[in-house]
Every structure is written in C-alpha cells, then in structure tokens.
Amino acid sequence: MMQMDHPYNQVEMIAFGGLHRLVWGGAVAWLVFACHTGHGGIVNSILNATPFRILSRLSYSMYLTHVMINLFVSSRIRSPFWLDEFQLVYYFLADMAIIVMASVVLYMMYEAPSLTITTIIFRKDKPVDKTPKGPTKGRTEIQSKMNGNTKTNSH
C-alpha cells in the first residue's frame, strides 16, 4: 500500500482501511485460542518461554508508565537538537530502561501483592485423602487417645 509505483485503487484502500484492524484482532484472537487449546505448536513454545512470561507480567505496568515517562522526558527539552540514528537508538534504549525500572517498581508494589491476595482468596483447598495409611489403619493418634487407647494399632 505504501509503494509509490502502486496504482491507487479506491476499493482496495477502503477495504484495507476498514478491515485491517478487525483482521489483525481476529488473527491475535485465533492465536490465543490455538495456544490455549494446545494447537499452538512452536508459537506456543516460544510464548511460554521465561522471558515472555516476565514481560507479560510487566506489560500492563509498562503500558501505565510509558506515557508519563515519555511526557516527562519530552517536556524537559528546551531547545531543538539534531537527531541521527545513533541518538535515536540511544534515547529509545534510555527511555525503555527507565520505563522497565518504573514498571518493576509498580508491579512489585501493587500488582504482585494483589495477585497474591487474589490467589489466596480464590484458591481451592486440596481434597482430604481418606484412605487408611500406616499401622493405625485410618485412625489418627488423637482419635486413638479419645477412644481410650494410648497405643495405635500396629498389626
């Protein structure tokens, strides 16, 4: 679509402009569904790698902090300056490092504790194993003492 020698086609541009976000969202939704159902293949293996798990935990915090940090950095510029490729990469990496550090702090202060509290509240207790074990044949020492037996069965 951005090639200068590509002839302009109004139907093609309308279809692309109206559908490209919908198609992209559908493709991402299908990828999530395929990975969830076990049909993701190598994509599922890549997305389950440890670096991506860490990044997925920080992504919302990065989303919340990046605008504030970018506004702060851009508001400190007092005069115009020349920007070449090296400076562009340098400023990008510096901003990214600051955003990641702020996101880690935000995650550790708010998101991790609330996630821990949520898992404690909504955890499912493990079912109690009711099969007899050991020499007591299902009776605990407390039950044996309550019945007047000071020794447990050892047959």
Tab-separated table of N, CA and C in Angstrom:
chain	number	residue	atom	x	y	z
A	1	MET	N	0.811	-1.204	0.000
A	1	MET	CA	0.000	0.000	0.000
A	1	MET	C	0.849	1.261	0.000
A	2	MET	N	2.078	1.193	0.484
A	2	MET	CA	2.906	2.389	0.588
A	2	MET	C	3.939	2.483	-0.531
A	3	GLN	N	3.838	1.660	-1.543
A	3	GLN	CA	4.775	1.751	-2.661
A	3	GLN	C	4.329	2.870	-3.596
A	4	MET	N	5.265	3.708	-3.964
A	4	MET	CA	4.926	4.862	-4.790
A	4	MET	C	4.450	4.474	-6.188
A	5	ASP	N	4.944	3.346	-6.703
A	5	ASP	CA	4.532	2.945	-8.045
A	5	ASP	C	3.265	2.087	-8.035
A	6	HIS	N	2.694	1.847	-6.870
A	6	HIS	CA	1.449	1.068	-6.770
A	6	HIS	C	0.274	1.948	-7.186
A	7	PRO	N	-0.517	1.498	-8.170
A	7	PRO	CA	-1.640	2.347	-8.613
A	7	PRO	C	-2.709	2.440	-7.515
A	8	TYR	N	-3.254	3.603	-7.354
A	8	TYR	CA	-4.276	3.843	-6.337
A	8	TYR	C	-5.569	3.163	-6.762
A	9	ASN	N	-6.114	2.350	-5.855
A	9	ASN	CA	-7.382	1.674	-6.101
A	9	ASN	C	-8.283	1.990	-4.909
A	10	GLN	N	-9.361	2.681	-5.169
A	10	GLN	CA	-10.215	3.152	-4.090
A	10	GLN	C	-10.859	1.991	-3.329
A	11	VAL	N	-11.294	0.954	-4.002
A	11	VAL	CA	-11.920	-0.196	-3.338
A	11	VAL	C	-10.912	-0.906	-2.445
A	12	GLU	N	-9.703	-1.059	-2.954
A	12	GLU	CA	-8.647	-1.693	-2.172
A	12	GLU	C	-8.324	-0.877	-0.917
A	13	MET	N	-8.242	0.429	-1.031
A	13	MET	CA	-7.934	1.277	0.116
A	13	MET	C	-9.066	1.276	1.135
A	14	ILE	N	-10.306	1.278	0.673
A	14	ILE	CA	-11.452	1.242	1.586
A	14	ILE	C	-11.493	-0.090	2.317
A	15	ALA	N	-11.253	-1.178	1.608
A	15	ALA	CA	-11.256	-2.498	2.244
A	15	ALA	C	-10.129	-2.610	3.272
A	16	PHE	N	-8.951	-2.140	2.913
A	16	PHE	CA	-7.839	-2.188	3.851
A	16	PHE	C	-8.103	-1.301	5.055
A	17	GLY	N	-8.525	-0.081	4.838
A	17	GLY	CA	-8.767	0.860	5.931
A	17	GLY	C	-9.877	0.400	6.864
A	18	GLY	N	-10.876	-0.266	6.322
A	18	GLY	CA	-11.996	-0.698	7.149
A	18	GLY	C	-11.815	-2.036	7.822
A	19	LEU	N	-10.945	-2.869	7.283
A	19	LEU	CA	-10.854	-4.240	7.794
A	19	LEU	C	-9.527	-4.617	8.432
A	20	HIS	N	-8.466	-3.835	8.253
A	20	HIS	CA	-7.158	-4.309	8.716
A	20	HIS	C	-7.104	-4.460	10.229
A	21	ARG	N	-7.765	-3.610	11.004
A	21	ARG	CA	-7.759	-3.762	12.466
A	21	ARG	C	-8.578	-4.969	12.888
A	22	LEU	N	-9.703	-5.189	12.226
A	22	LEU	CA	-10.544	-6.341	12.537
A	22	LEU	C	-9.818	-7.650	12.227
A	23	VAL	N	-9.158	-7.713	11.095
A	23	VAL	CA	-8.422	-8.922	10.712
A	23	VAL	C	-7.252	-9.155	11.662
A	24	TRP	N	-6.540	-8.098	12.039
A	24	TRP	CA	-5.429	-8.232	12.985
A	24	TRP	C	-5.938	-8.737	14.334
A	25	GLY	N	-7.010	-8.172	14.850
A	25	GLY	CA	-7.590	-8.623	16.116
A	25	GLY	C	-8.053	-10.068	16.040
A	26	GLY	N	-8.653	-10.456	14.927
A	26	GLY	CA	-9.085	-11.844	14.747
A	26	GLY	C	-7.906	-12.806	14.705
A	27	ALA	N	-6.815	-12.386	14.055
A	27	ALA	CA	-5.622	-13.237	13.987
A	27	ALA	C	-5.005	-13.430	15.371
A	28	VAL	N	-4.940	-12.357	16.154
A	28	VAL	CA	-4.399	-12.479	17.515
A	28	VAL	C	-5.321	-13.341	18.377
A	29	ALA	N	-6.639	-13.166	18.238
A	29	ALA	CA	-7.593	-13.980	18.996
A	29	ALA	C	-7.465	-15.454	18.620
A	30	TRP	N	-7.290	-15.745	17.328
A	30	TRP	CA	-7.122	-17.136	16.911
A	30	TRP	C	-5.829	-17.714	17.481
A	31	LEU	N	-4.774	-16.920	17.505
A	31	LEU	CA	-3.505	-17.386	18.062
A	31	LEU	C	-3.642	-17.708	19.548
A	32	VAL	N	-4.316	-16.852	20.288
A	32	VAL	CA	-4.534	-17.099	21.712
A	32	VAL	C	-5.369	-18.365	21.898
A	33	PHE	N	-6.423	-18.518	21.113
A	33	PHE	CA	-7.274	-19.703	21.213
A	33	PHE	C	-6.504	-20.973	20.856
A	34	ALA	N	-5.708	-20.915	19.801
A	34	ALA	CA	-4.933	-22.090	19.389
A	34	ALA	C	-3.920	-22.473	20.461
A	35	CYS	N	-3.250	-21.501	21.058
A	35	CYS	CA	-2.286	-21.807	22.119
A	35	CYS	C	-2.989	-22.350	23.352
A	36	HIS	N	-4.164	-21.830	23.676
A	36	HIS	CA	-4.905	-22.285	24.855
A	36	HIS	C	-5.402	-23.719	24.695
A	37	THR	N	-5.784	-24.103	23.502
A	37	THR	CA	-6.300	-25.451	23.267
A	37	THR	C	-5.206	-26.459	22.941
A	38	GLY	N	-3.947	-26.027	22.918
A	38	GLY	CA	-2.844	-26.957	22.685
A	38	GLY	C	-2.471	-27.134	21.234
A	39	HIS	N	-2.975	-26.282	20.342
A	39	HIS	CA	-2.670	-26.382	18.918
A	39	HIS	C	-1.737	-25.272	18.447
A	40	GLY	N	-1.030	-24.641	19.374
A	40	GLY	CA	-0.166	-23.512	19.034
A	40	GLY	C	1.163	-23.911	18.432
A	41	GLY	N	1.592	-25.142	18.689
A	41	GLY	CA	2.858	-25.608	18.133
A	41	GLY	C	4.053	-24.839	18.647
A	42	ILE	N	4.935	-24.456	17.724
A	42	ILE	CA	6.168	-23.777	18.111
A	42	ILE	C	5.880	-22.370	18.647
A	43	VAL	N	4.805	-21.739	18.189
A	43	VAL	CA	4.444	-20.411	18.691
A	43	VAL	C	4.124	-20.492	20.181
A	44	ASN	N	3.416	-21.540	20.582
A	44	ASN	CA	3.093	-21.740	22.000
A	44	ASN	C	4.371	-21.943	22.812
A	45	SER	N	5.318	-22.698	22.276
A	45	SER	CA	6.588	-22.912	22.970
A	45	SER	C	7.364	-21.611	23.133
A	46	ILE	N	7.365	-20.794	22.104
A	46	ILE	CA	8.080	-19.518	22.172
A	46	ILE	C	7.410	-18.584	23.172
A	47	LEU	N	6.087	-18.498	23.127
A	47	LEU	CA	5.376	-17.582	24.015
A	47	LEU	C	5.407	-18.040	25.467
A	48	ASN	N	5.641	-19.328	25.725
A	48	ASN	CA	5.745	-19.827	27.095
A	48	ASN	C	7.164	-19.763	27.643
A	49	ALA	N	8.096	-19.222	26.878
A	49	ALA	CA	9.475	-19.085	27.350
A	49	ALA	C	9.522	-18.092	28.515
A	50	THR	N	10.487	-18.267	29.396
A	50	THR	CA	10.600	-17.445	30.607
A	50	THR	C	10.674	-15.947	30.331
A	51	PRO	N	11.458	-15.471	29.346
A	51	PRO	CA	11.482	-14.014	29.114
A	51	PRO	C	10.103	-13.447	28.767
A	52	PHE	N	9.326	-14.198	28.006
A	52	PHE	CA	7.997	-13.702	27.650
A	52	PHE	C	7.042	-13.744	28.836
A	53	ARG	N	7.219	-14.686	29.746
A	53	ARG	CA	6.382	-14.711	30.950
A	53	ARG	C	6.668	-13.496	31.820
A	54	ILE	N	7.935	-13.151	31.962
A	54	ILE	CA	8.307	-11.968	32.741
A	54	ILE	C	7.753	-10.717	32.057
A	55	LEU	N	7.906	-10.640	30.745
A	55	LEU	CA	7.404	-9.492	30.002
A	55	LEU	C	5.882	-9.387	30.094
A	56	SER	N	5.197	-10.513	30.095
A	56	SER	CA	3.737	-10.464	30.197
A	56	SER	C	3.289	-9.948	31.554
A	57	ARG	N	4.048	-10.209	32.585
A	57	ARG	CA	3.704	-9.690	33.909
A	57	ARG	C	3.958	-8.194	34.006
A	58	LEU	N	4.937	-7.696	33.263
A	58	LEU	CA	5.277	-6.277	33.307
A	58	LEU	C	4.540	-5.447	32.268
A	59	SER	N	3.893	-6.067	31.310
A	59	SER	CA	3.362	-5.319	30.170
A	59	SER	C	2.305	-4.296	30.581
A	60	TYR	N	1.421	-4.623	31.500
A	60	TYR	CA	0.398	-3.658	31.902
A	60	TYR	C	1.024	-2.494	32.663
A	61	SER	N	1.986	-2.780	33.512
A	61	SER	CA	2.674	-1.703	34.221
A	61	SER	C	3.444	-0.821	33.244
A	62	MET	N	4.035	-1.413	32.221
A	62	MET	CA	4.734	-0.628	31.208
A	62	MET	C	3.746	0.242	30.435
A	63	TYR	N	2.577	-0.291	30.167
A	63	TYR	CA	1.536	0.476	29.485
A	63	TYR	C	1.134	1.688	30.320
A	64	LEU	N	1.031	1.507	31.636
A	64	LEU	CA	0.617	2.600	32.502
A	64	LEU	C	1.711	3.660	32.683
A	65	THR	N	2.961	3.251	32.678
A	65	THR	CA	4.041	4.193	32.986
A	65	THR	C	4.658	4.871	31.765
A	66	HIS	N	4.546	4.281	30.585
A	66	HIS	CA	5.303	4.824	29.457
A	66	HIS	C	4.856	6.226	29.048
A	67	VAL	N	3.574	6.523	29.140
A	67	VAL	CA	3.108	7.839	28.722
A	67	VAL	C	3.654	8.924	29.651
A	68	MET	N	3.592	8.672	30.949
A	68	MET	CA	4.095	9.667	31.909
A	68	MET	C	5.593	9.914	31.721
A	69	ILE	N	6.344	8.846	31.525
A	69	ILE	CA	7.792	8.990	31.370
A	69	ILE	C	8.123	9.679	30.050
A	70	ASN	N	7.442	9.315	28.973
A	70	ASN	CA	7.690	9.983	27.691
A	70	ASN	C	7.320	11.459	27.750
A	71	LEU	N	6.222	11.803	28.418
A	71	LEU	CA	5.861	13.213	28.577
A	71	LEU	C	6.890	13.962	29.415
A	72	PHE	N	7.365	13.320	30.476
A	72	PHE	CA	8.375	13.957	31.319
A	72	PHE	C	9.657	14.211	30.539
A	73	VAL	N	10.105	13.223	29.789
A	73	VAL	CA	11.351	13.368	29.026
A	73	VAL	C	11.195	14.423	27.935
A	74	SER	N	10.088	14.402	27.222
A	74	SER	CA	9.918	15.375	26.131
A	74	SER	C	9.674	16.787	26.658
A	75	SER	N	9.107	16.922	27.847
A	75	SER	CA	8.876	18.264	28.385
A	75	SER	C	10.157	18.910	28.894
A	76	ARG	N	11.211	18.149	29.077
A	76	ARG	CA	12.475	18.705	29.557
A	76	ARG	C	13.331	19.260	28.418
A	77	ILE	N	12.940	19.045	27.188
A	77	ILE	CA	13.699	19.558	26.043
A	77	ILE	C	13.465	21.064	25.940
A	78	ARG	N	14.539	21.843	26.000
A	78	ARG	CA	14.436	23.302	25.996
A	78	ARG	C	14.822	23.928	24.655
A	79	SER	N	15.531	23.186	23.834
A	79	SER	CA	15.954	23.752	22.557
A	79	SER	C	15.966	22.641	21.506
A	80	PRO	N	15.832	23.005	20.250
A	80	PRO	CA	15.880	21.974	19.203
A	80	PRO	C	17.270	21.354	19.107
A	81	PHE	N	17.324	20.121	18.663
A	81	PHE	CA	18.614	19.441	18.506
A	81	PHE	C	18.534	18.521	17.304
A	82	TRP	N	19.719	18.186	16.775
A	82	TRP	CA	19.797	17.285	15.633
A	82	TRP	C	19.691	15.853	16.132
A	83	LEU	N	18.915	15.071	15.431
A	83	LEU	CA	18.691	13.686	15.824
A	83	LEU	C	19.144	12.775	14.694
A	84	ASP	N	20.163	11.970	14.949
A	84	ASP	CA	20.587	10.983	13.964
A	84	ASP	C	20.214	9.595	14.475
A	85	GLU	N	20.600	8.566	13.738
A	85	GLU	CA	20.202	7.202	14.091
A	85	GLU	C	20.773	6.766	15.437
A	86	PHE	N	22.015	7.143	15.711
A	86	PHE	CA	22.629	6.751	16.973
A	86	PHE	C	21.886	7.370	18.153
A	87	GLN	N	21.609	8.674	18.076
A	87	GLN	CA	20.894	9.327	19.164
A	87	GLN	C	19.481	8.782	19.321
A	88	LEU	N	18.846	8.438	18.215
A	88	LEU	CA	17.506	7.871	18.275
A	88	LEU	C	17.511	6.546	19.029
A	89	VAL	N	18.451	5.677	18.708
A	89	VAL	CA	18.573	4.397	19.404
A	89	VAL	C	18.946	4.615	20.866
A	90	TYR	N	19.854	5.558	21.110
A	90	TYR	CA	20.298	5.864	22.467
A	90	TYR	C	19.131	6.341	23.333
A	91	TYR	N	18.346	7.285	22.831
A	91	TYR	CA	17.211	7.793	23.588
A	91	TYR	C	16.133	6.727	23.774
A	92	PHE	N	15.932	5.919	22.753
A	92	PHE	CA	14.956	4.833	22.877
A	92	PHE	C	15.359	3.860	23.979
A	93	LEU	N	16.627	3.430	23.967
A	93	LEU	CA	17.075	2.469	24.983
A	93	LEU	C	17.058	3.073	26.382
A	94	ALA	N	17.403	4.363	26.492
A	94	ALA	CA	17.353	5.021	27.798
A	94	ALA	C	15.916	5.110	28.298
A	95	ASP	N	14.993	5.520	27.434
A	95	ASP	CA	13.583	5.582	27.827
A	95	ASP	C	13.059	4.200	28.195
A	96	MET	N	13.432	3.201	27.419
A	96	MET	CA	12.958	1.845	27.694
A	96	MET	C	13.481	1.345	29.037
A	97	ALA	N	14.729	1.635	29.350
A	97	ALA	CA	15.283	1.213	30.639
A	97	ALA	C	14.552	1.885	31.795
A	98	ILE	N	14.275	3.177	31.664
A	98	ILE	CA	13.551	3.883	32.720
A	98	ILE	C	12.130	3.340	32.849
A	99	ILE	N	11.468	3.072	31.726
A	99	ILE	CA	10.103	2.536	31.756
A	99	ILE	C	10.087	1.162	32.410
A	100	VAL	N	11.047	0.307	32.083
A	100	VAL	CA	11.086	-1.036	32.683
A	100	VAL	C	11.330	-0.951	34.185
A	101	MET	N	12.251	-0.070	34.607
A	101	MET	CA	12.503	0.068	36.050
A	101	MET	C	11.268	0.581	36.785
A	102	ALA	N	10.605	1.575	36.232
A	102	ALA	CA	9.384	2.086	36.858
A	102	ALA	C	8.290	1.020	36.859
A	103	SER	N	8.226	0.212	35.820
A	103	SER	CA	7.218	-0.848	35.745
A	103	SER	C	7.477	-1.940	36.768
A	104	VAL	N	8.728	-2.287	36.988
A	104	VAL	CA	9.056	-3.292	38.002
A	104	VAL	C	8.636	-2.799	39.379
A	105	VAL	N	8.920	-1.522	39.672
A	105	VAL	CA	8.519	-0.961	40.961
A	105	VAL	C	7.002	-0.970	41.101
A	106	LEU	N	6.296	-0.553	40.058
A	106	LEU	CA	4.836	-0.540	40.089
A	106	LEU	C	4.279	-1.944	40.250
A	107	TYR	N	4.857	-2.906	39.542
A	107	TYR	CA	4.398	-4.289	39.639
A	107	TYR	C	4.608	-4.843	41.053
A	108	MET	N	5.797	-4.606	41.609
A	108	MET	CA	6.099	-5.146	42.937
A	108	MET	C	5.269	-4.476	44.032
A	109	MET	N	4.908	-3.216	43.855
A	109	MET	CA	4.157	-2.508	44.889
A	109	MET	C	2.656	-2.788	44.832
A	110	TYR	N	2.094	-2.972	43.646
A	110	TYR	CA	0.653	-3.066	43.533
A	110	TYR	C	0.154	-4.375	42.932
A	111	GLU	N	0.692	-4.744	41.779
A	111	GLU	CA	0.118	-5.873	41.063
A	111	GLU	C	0.460	-7.217	41.712
A	112	ALA	N	1.692	-7.424	42.122
A	112	ALA	CA	2.078	-8.701	42.734
A	112	ALA	C	1.350	-8.951	44.052
A	113	PRO	N	1.267	-7.973	44.966
A	113	PRO	CA	0.508	-8.240	46.201
A	113	PRO	C	-0.976	-8.502	45.950
A	114	SER	N	-1.575	-7.771	45.018
A	114	SER	CA	-2.992	-8.012	44.751
A	114	SER	C	-3.203	-9.368	44.093
A	115	LEU	N	-2.270	-9.815	43.272
A	115	LEU	CA	-2.360	-11.146	42.686
A	115	LEU	C	-2.228	-12.219	43.762
A	116	THR	N	-1.330	-12.020	44.703
A	116	THR	CA	-1.168	-12.973	45.804
A	116	THR	C	-2.426	-13.039	46.657
A	117	ILE	N	-2.994	-11.890	46.971
A	117	ILE	CA	-4.226	-11.864	47.766
A	117	ILE	C	-5.362	-12.545	47.008
A	118	THR	N	-5.452	-12.300	45.715
A	118	THR	CA	-6.499	-12.926	44.906
A	118	THR	C	-6.348	-14.441	44.883
A	119	THR	N	-5.129	-14.944	44.729
A	119	THR	CA	-4.947	-16.403	44.718
A	119	THR	C	-5.237	-17.009	46.078
A	120	ILE	N	-4.951	-16.299	47.160
A	120	ILE	CA	-5.273	-16.817	48.489
A	120	ILE	C	-6.779	-16.873	48.680
A	121	ILE	N	-7.479	-15.835	48.251
A	121	ILE	CA	-8.933	-15.793	48.435
A	121	ILE	C	-9.631	-16.851	47.593
A	122	PHE	N	-9.213	-17.024	46.355
A	122	PHE	CA	-9.921	-17.910	45.435
A	122	PHE	C	-9.270	-19.273	45.248
A	123	ARG	N	-8.343	-19.647	46.111
A	123	ARG	CA	-7.712	-20.960	45.947
A	123	ARG	C	-8.705	-22.055	46.322
A	124	LYS	N	-8.527	-23.180	45.714
A	124	LYS	CA	-9.355	-24.338	46.018
A	124	LYS	C	-8.560	-25.223	46.956
A	125	ASP	N	-9.175	-25.580	48.087
A	125	ASP	CA	-8.491	-26.450	49.026
A	125	ASP	C	-8.343	-27.831	48.425
A	126	LYS	N	-7.227	-28.466	48.761
A	126	LYS	CA	-6.985	-29.809	48.260
A	126	LYS	C	-7.921	-30.780	48.963
A	127	PRO	N	-8.472	-31.756	48.234
A	127	PRO	CA	-9.357	-32.722	48.887
A	127	PRO	C	-8.576	-33.570	49.895
A	128	VAL	N	-9.232	-33.913	50.978
A	128	VAL	CA	-8.602	-34.701	52.036
A	128	VAL	C	-8.564	-36.152	51.598
A	129	ASP	N	-7.389	-36.759	51.730
A	129	ASP	CA	-7.220	-38.167	51.383
A	129	ASP	C	-7.754	-39.011	52.528
A	130	LYS	N	-8.794	-39.823	52.277
A	130	LYS	CA	-9.442	-40.595	53.331
A	130	LYS	C	-9.048	-42.066	53.315
A	131	THR	N	-7.987	-42.409	52.617
A	131	THR	CA	-7.568	-43.811	52.606
A	131	THR	C	-6.740	-44.100	53.844
A	132	PRO	N	-6.904	-45.316	54.444
A	132	PRO	CA	-6.115	-45.650	55.633
A	132	PRO	C	-4.634	-45.755	55.291
A	133	LYS	N	-3.822	-45.221	56.179
A	133	LYS	CA	-2.378	-45.241	55.963
A	133	LYS	C	-1.690	-45.776	57.211
A	134	GLY	N	-0.647	-46.483	56.984
A	134	GLY	CA	0.225	-46.908	58.070
A	134	GLY	C	-0.432	-47.893	59.040
A	135	PRO	N	0.175	-48.068	60.231
A	135	PRO	CA	-0.277	-49.078	61.170
A	135	PRO	C	-1.583	-48.723	61.886
A	136	THR	N	-2.028	-47.473	61.808
A	136	THR	CA	-3.247	-47.118	62.537
A	136	THR	C	-4.499	-47.511	61.777
A	137	LYS	N	-4.379	-47.880	60.536
A	137	LYS	CA	-5.486	-48.266	59.673
A	137	LYS	C	-6.559	-47.187	59.641
A	138	GLY	N	-6.129	-45.956	59.382
A	138	GLY	CA	-7.073	-44.875	59.211
A	138	GLY	C	-7.323	-44.075	60.468
A	139	ARG	N	-6.907	-44.541	61.616
A	139	ARG	CA	-7.138	-43.807	62.858
A	139	ARG	C	-5.934	-42.953	63.179
A	140	THR	N	-6.169	-41.742	63.574
A	140	THR	CA	-5.066	-40.875	63.974
A	140	THR	C	-4.769	-41.089	65.446
A	141	GLU	N	-3.671	-40.544	65.904
A	141	GLU	CA	-3.308	-40.688	67.313
A	141	GLU	C	-4.331	-40.000	68.199
A	142	ILE	N	-4.868	-38.887	67.766
A	142	ILE	CA	-5.871	-38.173	68.567
A	142	ILE	C	-7.126	-39.011	68.696
A	143	GLN	N	-7.559	-39.640	67.580
A	143	GLN	CA	-8.743	-40.494	67.654
A	143	GLN	C	-8.489	-41.676	68.578
A	144	SER	N	-7.304	-42.231	68.547
A	144	SER	CA	-6.987	-43.360	69.416
A	144	SER	C	-7.002	-42.938	70.875
A	145	LYS	N	-6.462	-41.756	71.180
A	145	LYS	CA	-6.457	-41.270	72.558
A	145	LYS	C	-7.867	-40.952	73.030
A	146	MET	N	-8.712	-40.462	72.127
A	146	MET	CA	-10.088	-40.141	72.520
A	146	MET	C	-10.870	-41.408	72.844
A	147	ASN	N	-10.524	-42.511	72.221
A	147	ASN	CA	-11.198	-43.776	72.476
A	147	ASN	C	-10.594	-44.519	73.661
A	148	GLY	N	-9.609	-43.953	74.294
A	148	GLY	CA	-9.012	-44.582	75.454
A	148	GLY	C	-7.788	-45.413	75.150
A	149	ASN	N	-7.418	-45.551	73.906
A	149	ASN	CA	-6.225	-46.313	73.543
A	149	ASN	C	-5.026	-45.374	73.564
A	150	THR	N	-3.998	-45.751	74.264
A	150	THR	CA	-2.786	-44.935	74.275
A	150	THR	C	-1.816	-45.354	73.203
A	151	LYS	N	-1.966	-46.546	72.698
A	151	LYS	CA	-1.105	-47.025	71.600
A	151	LYS	C	-1.965	-47.157	70.346
A	152	THR	N	-1.316	-46.985	69.254
A	152	THR	CA	-2.030	-47.168	67.997
A	152	THR	C	-1.862	-48.615	67.575
A	153	ASN	N	-2.784	-49.065	66.745
A	153	ASN	CA	-2.724	-50.433	66.238
A	153	ASN	C	-1.461	-50.615	65.415
A	154	SER	N	-0.780	-51.709	65.644
A	154	SER	CA	0.453	-51.950	64.859
A	154	SER	C	0.449	-53.326	64.244
A	155	HIS	N	-0.702	-53.858	63.875
A	155	HIS	CA	-0.745	-55.171	63.211
A	155	HIS	C	-0.212	-55.073	61.849
